[in-house]
Structure formats: C-alpha cells, structure tokens
PDB file of C-alpha atoms and ligand atoms in Angstrom:
ATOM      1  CA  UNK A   1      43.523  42.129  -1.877  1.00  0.00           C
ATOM      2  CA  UNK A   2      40.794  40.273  -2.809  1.00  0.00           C
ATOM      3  CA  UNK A   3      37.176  40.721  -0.862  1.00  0.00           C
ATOM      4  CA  UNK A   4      36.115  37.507   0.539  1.00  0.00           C
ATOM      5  CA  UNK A   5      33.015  36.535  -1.010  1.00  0.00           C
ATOM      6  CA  UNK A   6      30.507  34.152   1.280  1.00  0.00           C
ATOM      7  CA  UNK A   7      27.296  32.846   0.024  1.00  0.00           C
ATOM      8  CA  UNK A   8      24.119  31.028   0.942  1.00  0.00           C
ATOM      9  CA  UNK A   9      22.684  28.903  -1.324  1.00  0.00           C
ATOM     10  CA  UNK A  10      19.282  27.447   0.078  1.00  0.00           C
ATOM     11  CA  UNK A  11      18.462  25.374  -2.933  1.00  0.00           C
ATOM     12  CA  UNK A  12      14.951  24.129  -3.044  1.00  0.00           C
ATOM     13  CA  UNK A  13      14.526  24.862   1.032  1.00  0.00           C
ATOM     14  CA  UNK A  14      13.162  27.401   3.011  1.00  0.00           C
ATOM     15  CA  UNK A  15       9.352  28.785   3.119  1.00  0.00           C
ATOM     16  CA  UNK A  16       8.986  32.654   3.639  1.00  0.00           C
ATOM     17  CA  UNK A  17       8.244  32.050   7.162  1.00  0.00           C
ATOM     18  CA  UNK A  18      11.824  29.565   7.610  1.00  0.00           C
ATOM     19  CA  UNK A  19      13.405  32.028   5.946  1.00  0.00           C
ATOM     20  CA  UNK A  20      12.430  35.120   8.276  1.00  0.00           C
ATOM     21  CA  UNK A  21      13.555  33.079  11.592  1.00  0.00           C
ATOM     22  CA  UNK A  22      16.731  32.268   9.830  1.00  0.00           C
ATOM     23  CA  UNK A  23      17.166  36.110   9.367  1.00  0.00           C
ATOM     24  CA  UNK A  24      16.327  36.744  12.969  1.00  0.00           C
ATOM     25  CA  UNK A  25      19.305  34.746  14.409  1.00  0.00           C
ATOM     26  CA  UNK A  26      21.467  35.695  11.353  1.00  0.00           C
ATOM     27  CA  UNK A  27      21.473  39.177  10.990  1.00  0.00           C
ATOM     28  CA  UNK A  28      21.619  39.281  14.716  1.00  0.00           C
ATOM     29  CA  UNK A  29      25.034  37.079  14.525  1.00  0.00           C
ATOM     30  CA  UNK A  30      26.799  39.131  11.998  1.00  0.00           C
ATOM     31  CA  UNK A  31      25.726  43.133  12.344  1.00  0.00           C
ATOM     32  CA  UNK A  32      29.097  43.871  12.749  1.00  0.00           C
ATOM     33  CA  UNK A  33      30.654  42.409   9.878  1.00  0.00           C
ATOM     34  CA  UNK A  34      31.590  44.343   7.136  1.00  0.00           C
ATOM     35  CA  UNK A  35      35.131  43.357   5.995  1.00  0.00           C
ATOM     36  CA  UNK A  36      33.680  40.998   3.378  1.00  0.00           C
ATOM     37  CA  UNK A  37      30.760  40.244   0.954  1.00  0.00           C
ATOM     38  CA  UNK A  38      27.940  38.335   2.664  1.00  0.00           C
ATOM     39  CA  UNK A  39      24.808  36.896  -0.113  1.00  0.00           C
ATOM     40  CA  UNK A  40      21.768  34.588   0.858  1.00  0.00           C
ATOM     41  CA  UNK A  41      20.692  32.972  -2.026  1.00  0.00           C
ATOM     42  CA  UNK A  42      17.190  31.859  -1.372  1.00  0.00           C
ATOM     43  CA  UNK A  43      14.549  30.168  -3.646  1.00  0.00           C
ATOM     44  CA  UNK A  44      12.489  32.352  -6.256  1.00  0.00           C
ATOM     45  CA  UNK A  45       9.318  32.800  -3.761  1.00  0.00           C
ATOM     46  CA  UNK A  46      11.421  34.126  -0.927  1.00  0.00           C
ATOM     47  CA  UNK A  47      13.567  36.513  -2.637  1.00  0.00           C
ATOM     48  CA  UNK A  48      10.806  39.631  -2.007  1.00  0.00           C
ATOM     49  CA  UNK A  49      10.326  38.840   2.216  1.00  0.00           C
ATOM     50  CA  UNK A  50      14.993  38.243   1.871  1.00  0.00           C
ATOM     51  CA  UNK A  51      15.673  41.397  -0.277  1.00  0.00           C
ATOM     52  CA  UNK A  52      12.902  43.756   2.146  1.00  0.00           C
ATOM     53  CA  UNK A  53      14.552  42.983   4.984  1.00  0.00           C
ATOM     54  CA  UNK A  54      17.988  42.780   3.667  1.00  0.00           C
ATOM     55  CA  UNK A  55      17.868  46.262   2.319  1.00  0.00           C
ATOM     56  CA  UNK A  56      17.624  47.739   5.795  1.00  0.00           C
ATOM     57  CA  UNK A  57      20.660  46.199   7.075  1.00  0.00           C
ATOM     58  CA  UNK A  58      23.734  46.945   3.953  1.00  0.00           C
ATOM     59  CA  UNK A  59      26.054  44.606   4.588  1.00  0.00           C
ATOM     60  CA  UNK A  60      23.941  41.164   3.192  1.00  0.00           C
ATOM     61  CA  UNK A  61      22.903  41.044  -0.461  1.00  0.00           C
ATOM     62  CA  UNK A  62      19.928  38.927  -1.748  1.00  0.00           C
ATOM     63  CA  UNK A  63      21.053  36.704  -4.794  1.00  0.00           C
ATOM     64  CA  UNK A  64      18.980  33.900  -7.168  1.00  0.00           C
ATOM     65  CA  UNK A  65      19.741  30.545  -7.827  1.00  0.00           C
ATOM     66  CA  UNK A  66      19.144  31.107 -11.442  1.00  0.00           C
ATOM     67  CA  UNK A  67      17.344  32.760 -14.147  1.00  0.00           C
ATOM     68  CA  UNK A  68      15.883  31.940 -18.068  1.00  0.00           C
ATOM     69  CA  UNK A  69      18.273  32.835 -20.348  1.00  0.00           C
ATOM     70  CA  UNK A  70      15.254  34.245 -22.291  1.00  0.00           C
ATOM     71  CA  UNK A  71      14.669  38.413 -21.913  1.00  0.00           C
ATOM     72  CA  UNK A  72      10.586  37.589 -21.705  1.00  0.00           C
ATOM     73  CA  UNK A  73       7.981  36.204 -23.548  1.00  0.00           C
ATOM     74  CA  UNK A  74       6.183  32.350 -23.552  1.00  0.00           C
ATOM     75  CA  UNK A  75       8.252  30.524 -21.339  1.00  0.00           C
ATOM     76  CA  UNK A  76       6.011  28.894 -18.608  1.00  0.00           C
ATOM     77  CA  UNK A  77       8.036  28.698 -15.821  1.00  0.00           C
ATOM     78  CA  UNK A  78      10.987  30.743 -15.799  1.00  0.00           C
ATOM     79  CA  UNK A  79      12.239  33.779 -14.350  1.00  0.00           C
ATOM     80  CA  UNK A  80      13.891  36.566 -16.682  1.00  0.00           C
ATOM     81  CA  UNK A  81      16.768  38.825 -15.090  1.00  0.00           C
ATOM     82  CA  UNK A  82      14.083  42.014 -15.337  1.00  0.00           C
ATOM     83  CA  UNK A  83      11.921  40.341 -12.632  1.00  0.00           C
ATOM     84  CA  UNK A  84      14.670  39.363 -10.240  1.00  0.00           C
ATOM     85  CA  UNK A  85      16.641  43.304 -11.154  1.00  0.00           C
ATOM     86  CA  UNK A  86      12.975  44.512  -9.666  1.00  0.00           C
ATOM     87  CA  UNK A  87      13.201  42.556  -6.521  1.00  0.00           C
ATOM     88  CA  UNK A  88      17.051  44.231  -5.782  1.00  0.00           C
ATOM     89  CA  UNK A  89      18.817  40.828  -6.840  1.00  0.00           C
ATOM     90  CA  UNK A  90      22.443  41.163  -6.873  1.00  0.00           C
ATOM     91  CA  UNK A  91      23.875  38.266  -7.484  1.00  0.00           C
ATOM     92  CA  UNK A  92      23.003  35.069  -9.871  1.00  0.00           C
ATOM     93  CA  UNK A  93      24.638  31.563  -9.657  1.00  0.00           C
ATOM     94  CA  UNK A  94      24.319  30.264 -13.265  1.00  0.00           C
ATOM     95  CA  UNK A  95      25.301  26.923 -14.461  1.00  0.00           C
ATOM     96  CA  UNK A  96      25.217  24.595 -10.849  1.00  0.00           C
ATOM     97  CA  UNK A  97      26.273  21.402 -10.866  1.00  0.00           C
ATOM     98  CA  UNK A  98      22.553  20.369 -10.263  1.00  0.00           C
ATOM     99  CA  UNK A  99      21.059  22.354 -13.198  1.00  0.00           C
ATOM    100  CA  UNK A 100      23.876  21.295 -15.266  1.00  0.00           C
ATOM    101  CA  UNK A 101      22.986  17.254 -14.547  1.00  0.00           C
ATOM    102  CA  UNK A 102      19.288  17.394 -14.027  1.00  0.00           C
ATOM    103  CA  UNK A 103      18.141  19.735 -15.962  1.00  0.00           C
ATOM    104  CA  UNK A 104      20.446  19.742 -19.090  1.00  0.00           C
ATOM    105  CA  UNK A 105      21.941  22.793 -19.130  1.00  0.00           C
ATOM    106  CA  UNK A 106      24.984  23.003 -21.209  1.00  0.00           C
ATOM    107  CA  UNK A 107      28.169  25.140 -21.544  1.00  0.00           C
ATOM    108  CA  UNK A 108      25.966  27.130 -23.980  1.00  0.00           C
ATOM    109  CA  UNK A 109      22.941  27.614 -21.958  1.00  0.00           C
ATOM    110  CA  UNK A 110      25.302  28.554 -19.461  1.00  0.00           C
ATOM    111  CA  UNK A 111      26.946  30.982 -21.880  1.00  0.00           C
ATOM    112  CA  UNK A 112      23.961  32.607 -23.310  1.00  0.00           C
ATOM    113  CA  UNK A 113      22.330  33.457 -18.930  1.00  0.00           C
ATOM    114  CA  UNK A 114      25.902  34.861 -18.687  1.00  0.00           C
ATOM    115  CA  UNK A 115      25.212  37.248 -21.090  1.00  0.00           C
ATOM    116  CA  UNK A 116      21.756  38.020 -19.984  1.00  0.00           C
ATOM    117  CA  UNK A 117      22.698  38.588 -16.242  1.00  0.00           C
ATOM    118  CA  UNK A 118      25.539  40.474 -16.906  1.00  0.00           C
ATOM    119  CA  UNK A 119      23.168  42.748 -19.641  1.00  0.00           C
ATOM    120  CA  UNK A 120      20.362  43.120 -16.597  1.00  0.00           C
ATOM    121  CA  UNK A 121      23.618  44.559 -14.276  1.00  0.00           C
ATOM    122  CA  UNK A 122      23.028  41.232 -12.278  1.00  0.00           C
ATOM    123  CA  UNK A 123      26.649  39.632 -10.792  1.00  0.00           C
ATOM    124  CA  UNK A 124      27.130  35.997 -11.773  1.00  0.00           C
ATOM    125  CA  UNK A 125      28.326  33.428  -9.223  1.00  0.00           C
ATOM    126  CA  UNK A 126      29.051  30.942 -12.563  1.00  0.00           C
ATOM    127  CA  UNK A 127      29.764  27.227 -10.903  1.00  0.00           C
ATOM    128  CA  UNK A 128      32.113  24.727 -12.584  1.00  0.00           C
ATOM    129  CA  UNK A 129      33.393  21.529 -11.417  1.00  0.00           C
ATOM    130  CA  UNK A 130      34.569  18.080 -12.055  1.00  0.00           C
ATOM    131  CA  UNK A 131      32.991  14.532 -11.125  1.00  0.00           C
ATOM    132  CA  UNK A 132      34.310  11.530  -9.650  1.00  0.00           C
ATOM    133  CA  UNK A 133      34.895   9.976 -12.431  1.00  0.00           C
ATOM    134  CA  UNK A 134      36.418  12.507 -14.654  1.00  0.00           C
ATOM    135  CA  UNK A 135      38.814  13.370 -11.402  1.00  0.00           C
ATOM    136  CA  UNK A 136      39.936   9.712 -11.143  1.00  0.00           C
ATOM    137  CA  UNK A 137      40.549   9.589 -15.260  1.00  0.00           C
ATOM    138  CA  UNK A 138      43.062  12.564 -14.203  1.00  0.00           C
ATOM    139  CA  UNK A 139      40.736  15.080 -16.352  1.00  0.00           C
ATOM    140  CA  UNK A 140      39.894  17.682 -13.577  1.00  0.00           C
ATOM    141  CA  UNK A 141      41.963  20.169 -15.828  1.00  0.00           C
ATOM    142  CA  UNK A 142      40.579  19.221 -19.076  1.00  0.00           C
ATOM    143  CA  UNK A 143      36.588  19.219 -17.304  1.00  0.00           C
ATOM    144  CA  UNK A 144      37.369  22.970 -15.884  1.00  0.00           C
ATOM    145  CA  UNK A 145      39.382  24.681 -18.924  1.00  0.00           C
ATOM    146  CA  UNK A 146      35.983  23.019 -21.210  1.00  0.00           C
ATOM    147  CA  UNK A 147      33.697  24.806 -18.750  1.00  0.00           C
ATOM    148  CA  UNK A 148      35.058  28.237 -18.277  1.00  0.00           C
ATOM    149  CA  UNK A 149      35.915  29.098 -21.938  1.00  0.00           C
ATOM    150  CA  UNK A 150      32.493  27.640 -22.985  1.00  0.00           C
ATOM    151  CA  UNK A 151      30.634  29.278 -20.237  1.00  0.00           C
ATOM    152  CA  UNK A 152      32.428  33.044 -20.084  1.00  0.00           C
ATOM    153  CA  UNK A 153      32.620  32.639 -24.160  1.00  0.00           C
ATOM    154  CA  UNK A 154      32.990  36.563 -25.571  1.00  0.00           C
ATOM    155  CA  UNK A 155      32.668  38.263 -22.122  1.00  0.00           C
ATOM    156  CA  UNK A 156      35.027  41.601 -22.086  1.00  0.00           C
ATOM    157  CA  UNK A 157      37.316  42.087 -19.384  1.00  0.00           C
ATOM    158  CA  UNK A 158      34.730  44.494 -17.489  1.00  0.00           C
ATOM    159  CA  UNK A 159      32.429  41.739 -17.683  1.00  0.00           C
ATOM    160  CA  UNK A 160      34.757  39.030 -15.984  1.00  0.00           C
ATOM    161  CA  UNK A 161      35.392  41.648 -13.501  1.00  0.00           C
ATOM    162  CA  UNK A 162      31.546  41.554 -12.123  1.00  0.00           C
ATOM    163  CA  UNK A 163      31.656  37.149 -11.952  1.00  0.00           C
ATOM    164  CA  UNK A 164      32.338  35.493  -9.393  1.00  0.00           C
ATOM    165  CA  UNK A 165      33.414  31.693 -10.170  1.00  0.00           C
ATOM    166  CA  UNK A 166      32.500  28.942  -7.824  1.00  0.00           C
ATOM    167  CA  UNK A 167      34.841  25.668  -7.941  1.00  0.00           C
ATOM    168  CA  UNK A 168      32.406  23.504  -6.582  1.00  0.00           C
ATOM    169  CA  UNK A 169      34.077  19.649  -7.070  1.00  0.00           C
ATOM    170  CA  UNK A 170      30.725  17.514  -8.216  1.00  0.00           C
ATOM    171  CA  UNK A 171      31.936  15.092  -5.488  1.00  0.00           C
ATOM    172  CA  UNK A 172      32.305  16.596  -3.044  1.00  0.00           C
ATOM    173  CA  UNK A 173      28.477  18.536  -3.108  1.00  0.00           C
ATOM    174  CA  UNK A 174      26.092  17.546  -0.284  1.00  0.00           C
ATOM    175  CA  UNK A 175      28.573  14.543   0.499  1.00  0.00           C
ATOM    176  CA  UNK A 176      30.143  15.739   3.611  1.00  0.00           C
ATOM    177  CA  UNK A 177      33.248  15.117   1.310  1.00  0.00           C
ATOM    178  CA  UNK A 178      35.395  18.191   1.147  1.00  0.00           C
ATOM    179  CA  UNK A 179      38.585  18.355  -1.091  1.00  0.00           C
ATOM    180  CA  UNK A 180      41.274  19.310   0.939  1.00  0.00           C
ATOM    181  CA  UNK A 181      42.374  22.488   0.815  1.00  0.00           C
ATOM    182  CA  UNK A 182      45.867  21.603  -1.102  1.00  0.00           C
ATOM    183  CA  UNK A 183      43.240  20.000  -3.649  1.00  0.00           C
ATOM    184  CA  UNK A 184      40.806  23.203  -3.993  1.00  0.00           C
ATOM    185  CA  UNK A 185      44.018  25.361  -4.067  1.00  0.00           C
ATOM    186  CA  UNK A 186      45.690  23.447  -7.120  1.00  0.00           C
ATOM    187  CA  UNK A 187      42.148  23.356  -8.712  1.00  0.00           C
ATOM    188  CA  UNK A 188      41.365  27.594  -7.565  1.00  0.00           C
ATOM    189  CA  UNK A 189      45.098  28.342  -8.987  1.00  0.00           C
ATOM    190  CA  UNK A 190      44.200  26.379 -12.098  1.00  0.00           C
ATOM    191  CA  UNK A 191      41.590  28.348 -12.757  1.00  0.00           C
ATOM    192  CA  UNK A 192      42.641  31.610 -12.666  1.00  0.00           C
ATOM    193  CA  UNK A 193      45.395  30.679 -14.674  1.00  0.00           C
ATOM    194  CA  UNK A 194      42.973  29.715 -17.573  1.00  0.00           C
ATOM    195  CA  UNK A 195      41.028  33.513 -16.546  1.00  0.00           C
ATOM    196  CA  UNK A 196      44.517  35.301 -17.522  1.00  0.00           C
ATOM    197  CA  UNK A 197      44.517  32.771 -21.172  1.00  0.00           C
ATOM    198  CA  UNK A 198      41.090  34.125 -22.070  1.00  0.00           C
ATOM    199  CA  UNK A 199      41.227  37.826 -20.671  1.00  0.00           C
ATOM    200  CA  UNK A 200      44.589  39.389 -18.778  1.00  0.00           C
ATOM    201  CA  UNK A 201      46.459  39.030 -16.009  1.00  0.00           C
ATOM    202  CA  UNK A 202      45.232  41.725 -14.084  1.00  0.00           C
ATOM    203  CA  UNK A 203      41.362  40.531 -14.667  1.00  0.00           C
ATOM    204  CA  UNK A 204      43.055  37.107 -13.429  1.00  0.00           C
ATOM    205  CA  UNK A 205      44.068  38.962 -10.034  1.00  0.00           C
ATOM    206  CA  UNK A 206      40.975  40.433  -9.655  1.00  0.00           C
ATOM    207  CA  UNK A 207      38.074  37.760 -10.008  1.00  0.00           C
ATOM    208  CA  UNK A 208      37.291  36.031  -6.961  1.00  0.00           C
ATOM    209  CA  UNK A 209      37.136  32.250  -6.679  1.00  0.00           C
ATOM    210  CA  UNK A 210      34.690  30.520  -4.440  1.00  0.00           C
ATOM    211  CA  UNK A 211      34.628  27.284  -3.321  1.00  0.00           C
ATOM    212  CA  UNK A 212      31.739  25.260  -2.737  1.00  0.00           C
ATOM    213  CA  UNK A 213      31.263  21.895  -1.666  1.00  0.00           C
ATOM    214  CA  UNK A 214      30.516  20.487   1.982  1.00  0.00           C
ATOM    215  CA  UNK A 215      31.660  23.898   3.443  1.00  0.00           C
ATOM    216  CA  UNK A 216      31.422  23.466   7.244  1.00  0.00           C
ATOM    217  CA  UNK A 217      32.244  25.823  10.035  1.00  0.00           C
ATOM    218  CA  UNK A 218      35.057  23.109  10.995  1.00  0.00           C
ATOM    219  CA  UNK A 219      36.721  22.795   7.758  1.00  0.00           C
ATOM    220  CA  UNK A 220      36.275  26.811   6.780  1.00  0.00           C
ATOM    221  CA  UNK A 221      39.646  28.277   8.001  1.00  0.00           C
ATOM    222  CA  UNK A 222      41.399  25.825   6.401  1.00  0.00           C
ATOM    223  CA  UNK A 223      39.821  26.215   3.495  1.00  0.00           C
ATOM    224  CA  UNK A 224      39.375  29.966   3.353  1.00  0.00           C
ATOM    225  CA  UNK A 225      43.457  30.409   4.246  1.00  0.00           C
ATOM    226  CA  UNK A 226      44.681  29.243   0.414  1.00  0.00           C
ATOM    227  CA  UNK A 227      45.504  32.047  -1.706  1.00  0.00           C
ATOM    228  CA  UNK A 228      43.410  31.371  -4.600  1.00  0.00           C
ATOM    229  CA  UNK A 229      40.502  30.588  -2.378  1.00  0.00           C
ATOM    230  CA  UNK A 230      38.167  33.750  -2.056  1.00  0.00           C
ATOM    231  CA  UNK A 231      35.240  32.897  -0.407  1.00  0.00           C
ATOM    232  CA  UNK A 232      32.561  30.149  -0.080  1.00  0.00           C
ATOM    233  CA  UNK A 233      29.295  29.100  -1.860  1.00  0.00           C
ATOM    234  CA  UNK A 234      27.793  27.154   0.897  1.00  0.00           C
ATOM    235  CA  UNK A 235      25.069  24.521   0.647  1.00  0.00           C
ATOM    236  CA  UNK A 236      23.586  22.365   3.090  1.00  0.00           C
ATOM    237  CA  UNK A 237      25.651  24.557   6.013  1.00  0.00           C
ATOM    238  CA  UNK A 238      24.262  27.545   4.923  1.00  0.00           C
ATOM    239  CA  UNK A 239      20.610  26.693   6.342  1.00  0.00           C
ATOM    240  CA  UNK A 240      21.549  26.717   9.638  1.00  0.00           C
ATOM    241  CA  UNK A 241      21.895  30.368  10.330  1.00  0.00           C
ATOM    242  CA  UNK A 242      24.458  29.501  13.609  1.00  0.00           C
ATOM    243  CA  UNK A 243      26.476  27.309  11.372  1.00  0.00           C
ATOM    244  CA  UNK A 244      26.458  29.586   8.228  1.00  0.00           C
ATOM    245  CA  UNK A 245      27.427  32.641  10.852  1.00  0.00           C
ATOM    246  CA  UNK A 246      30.232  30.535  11.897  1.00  0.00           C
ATOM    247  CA  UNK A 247      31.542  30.412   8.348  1.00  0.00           C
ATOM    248  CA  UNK A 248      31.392  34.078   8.226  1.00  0.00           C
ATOM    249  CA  UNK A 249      33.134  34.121  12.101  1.00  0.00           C
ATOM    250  CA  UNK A 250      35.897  31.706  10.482  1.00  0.00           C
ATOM    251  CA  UNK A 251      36.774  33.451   7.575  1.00  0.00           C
ATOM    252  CA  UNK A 252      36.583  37.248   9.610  1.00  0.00           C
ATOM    253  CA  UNK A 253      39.448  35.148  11.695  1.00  0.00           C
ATOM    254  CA  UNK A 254      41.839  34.647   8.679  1.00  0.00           C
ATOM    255  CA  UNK A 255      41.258  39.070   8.417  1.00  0.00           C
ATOM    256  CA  UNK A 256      42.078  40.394  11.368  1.00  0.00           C
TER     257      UNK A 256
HETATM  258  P1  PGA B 301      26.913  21.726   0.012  1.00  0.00           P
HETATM  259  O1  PGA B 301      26.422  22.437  -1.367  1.00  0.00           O
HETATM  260  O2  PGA B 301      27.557  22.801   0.839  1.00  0.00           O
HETATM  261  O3  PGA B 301      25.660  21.190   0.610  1.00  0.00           O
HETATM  262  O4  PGA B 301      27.882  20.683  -0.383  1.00  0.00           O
HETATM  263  C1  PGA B 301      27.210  23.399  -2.030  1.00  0.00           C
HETATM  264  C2  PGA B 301      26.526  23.834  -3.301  1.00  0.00           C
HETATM  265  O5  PGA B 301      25.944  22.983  -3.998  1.00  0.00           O
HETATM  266  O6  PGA B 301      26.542  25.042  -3.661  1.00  0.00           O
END
C-alpha cells in the first residue's frame, strides 16, 4: 500500500504572519491524523516561522517550491538545497508547470535540481503535465513520456524511490477545471508504466503519484479513490486551512 501523499503549495502567497493563523486553525484540524503524509509548501521567507512550528507537531513536513540547481556561489537570487537542508526542508517540487512556462526551465534544468535535491537528502515532488493544446493534438502521452525520462534522466532506483511525481494537467491549474478522475487515472497509470520502462517494476509500485490541479474538498474523494492516484499537490485550495483540512478529512475517508 501506498502512503497517501497531500501537499500545500502556497505559491507566491502567504506573509509570515498569514502563514502562522493558517497554522493555528490547521494544525488544530488535523492533530489526529497520522495515516498519511501531510507537507505545506510555503514561499522561501516563511519556511523558518513553517518548519519551527512544524517540528513540534510530527505529523506535517515543511517543503520548498524550488531550489537553484547550483551547489553555491554567484547566483543573485537563488536558493541552494544546503540553505533549505538547514531550515529542516523535506520536500522540493522541481520543475512546476509555472517555472517551466515563465521562467524557462527545461527538462534539463529540471534534470540537473533533481540531482542536486536528491544529493542534499531533499525529497522531490517533480511536476509534469500536458497543455490544452498538446491534449487536444492527442499528445498527452508523448508530452509526459518527454518529461519524465528527461527530467529523472540517470536517477538509480533508490533515487526514484525518494520522488514523488505530481501529474498536474497544465489546464486544468488554477482553472477550477479538474480532469475527471477516469482522465487523471489513465494519465497516473500511464505514468507509472513509463517509471517501470526506465527503472523496475517494483520501483513502479512504489513511487507515489500526485495529482494536482483544481483539487477541491468536493472533487477530492473522487479523485483520491483511483488506484494510481496517491495523493494531492494542492494549489489555490490549499490556502484556506478549512478547505485544505477537508482534503486531508476526504482522503482519511477513502482509509478507514
Ligand atoms: P491549483 O494549483 O490547485 O490552484 O489548481 C495546483 C498547483 O499548481 O500545484
């Protein structure tokens, strides 16, 4: 059995102080839950005020929306996998949809902070997804099996073991458009058949798929019942801390 894997990712929301009252009704909401993996994913500058008061309470983990790809050195800006290991970061998404379109980041780039992470002991969440346009030109396959052998390019089995993947459908991001669950199940199934090509079918079993795209507490069960769907990586929902503790309620449902 597969752990259920449910994440928060803020983007670029939340001040230190937003982020403290979100953990007051949160943590609050889900003390009990420990039957899967729980991850708020807040911006750079709140990660030290998330990960203090996360490491009282052992069954949340503080993650990063990304980091350089760079060890250290001149590179104004960025963040190396060193600085966020020091704040207790356990998780990394690498390669979002958004970096990916606005900020250039290729199957390489995505490769190469892969690599880093995984070398700094941090857990990738590593997103892929298709657009609009490449779903109606019937490429969704073609767009997915491009971005996972690029992106998890000469990880070892052990390595694939600590990534998470995130099918997050391009379309369906921020849209209120979910794919239906028959849609993210083909697409989940998909990929861990292209997993077993590049590694073996018993890293394929093992790697947990999340999906991500207009996950709300209403569509959740539904979602969270396929069998290739492990979890959620959870946007817009996820700064609400009632609605993102309903997506944790929903998904404890489908356990008991
Ligand atoms: P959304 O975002 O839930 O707002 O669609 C998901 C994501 O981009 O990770």
């Amino acid at each position: 059995m597969r752990k259920k894997i449910i994440a928060a990712n803020w983007k670029m929301n939340m001040t230190v102080n937003e982020a403290d009252s979100f953990l007051d009704t949160f943590l609050l909401e889900v003390s009990e839950e420990n039957r899967l993996d729980m991850v708020i994913i807040p911006p750079f500058t709140a990660i030290p005020r998330v990960s203090e008061r996360l490491n009282k309470v052992q069954n949340v983990k503080v993650g990063a929306q990304n980091l350089s790809a760079e060890k250290g050195g001149a590179f104004t800006g960025e963040i190396s996998a060193s600085m966020l290991r020091e704040l207790f970061v356990r998780n990394v998404i690498i390669g979002h949809s958004e970096r990916r379109a606005l900020y250039g980041e290729t199957d390489a780039i995505v490769n190469k902070k892969m690599h880093t992470a995984l070398e700094a002991s941090l857990k990738p969440i590593l997103c892929v997804g298709e657009t609009l346009t490449q779903r109606d030109a019937g490429k969704v396959e073609e767009v997915l099996e491009t971005q996972l052998k690029g992106s998890l390019a000469g990880l070892t089995a052990k390595e694939l073991h600590e990534t998470v993947i995130a099918y997050e459908p391009v379309w369906a991001i921020g849209t209120g458009r979910t794919a239906s669950p028959a849609q993210a199940q083909v697409a989940h199934a998909f990929i861990r058949k292209v997993i077993e090509a590049i590694s073996d079918h018993s890293t394929a079993d093992k790697i947990r798929i999340q999906y991500g795209g207009s996950v709300k507490p209403d569509n959740t069960e539904a979602l969270m019942s396929q069998p290739d769907i492990d979890g959620a990586l959870v946007g817009g929902a996820s700064l609400d801390p009632r609605a993102f503790s309903e997506i944790v309620k929903h998904t404890c449902k489908l356990l008991d």
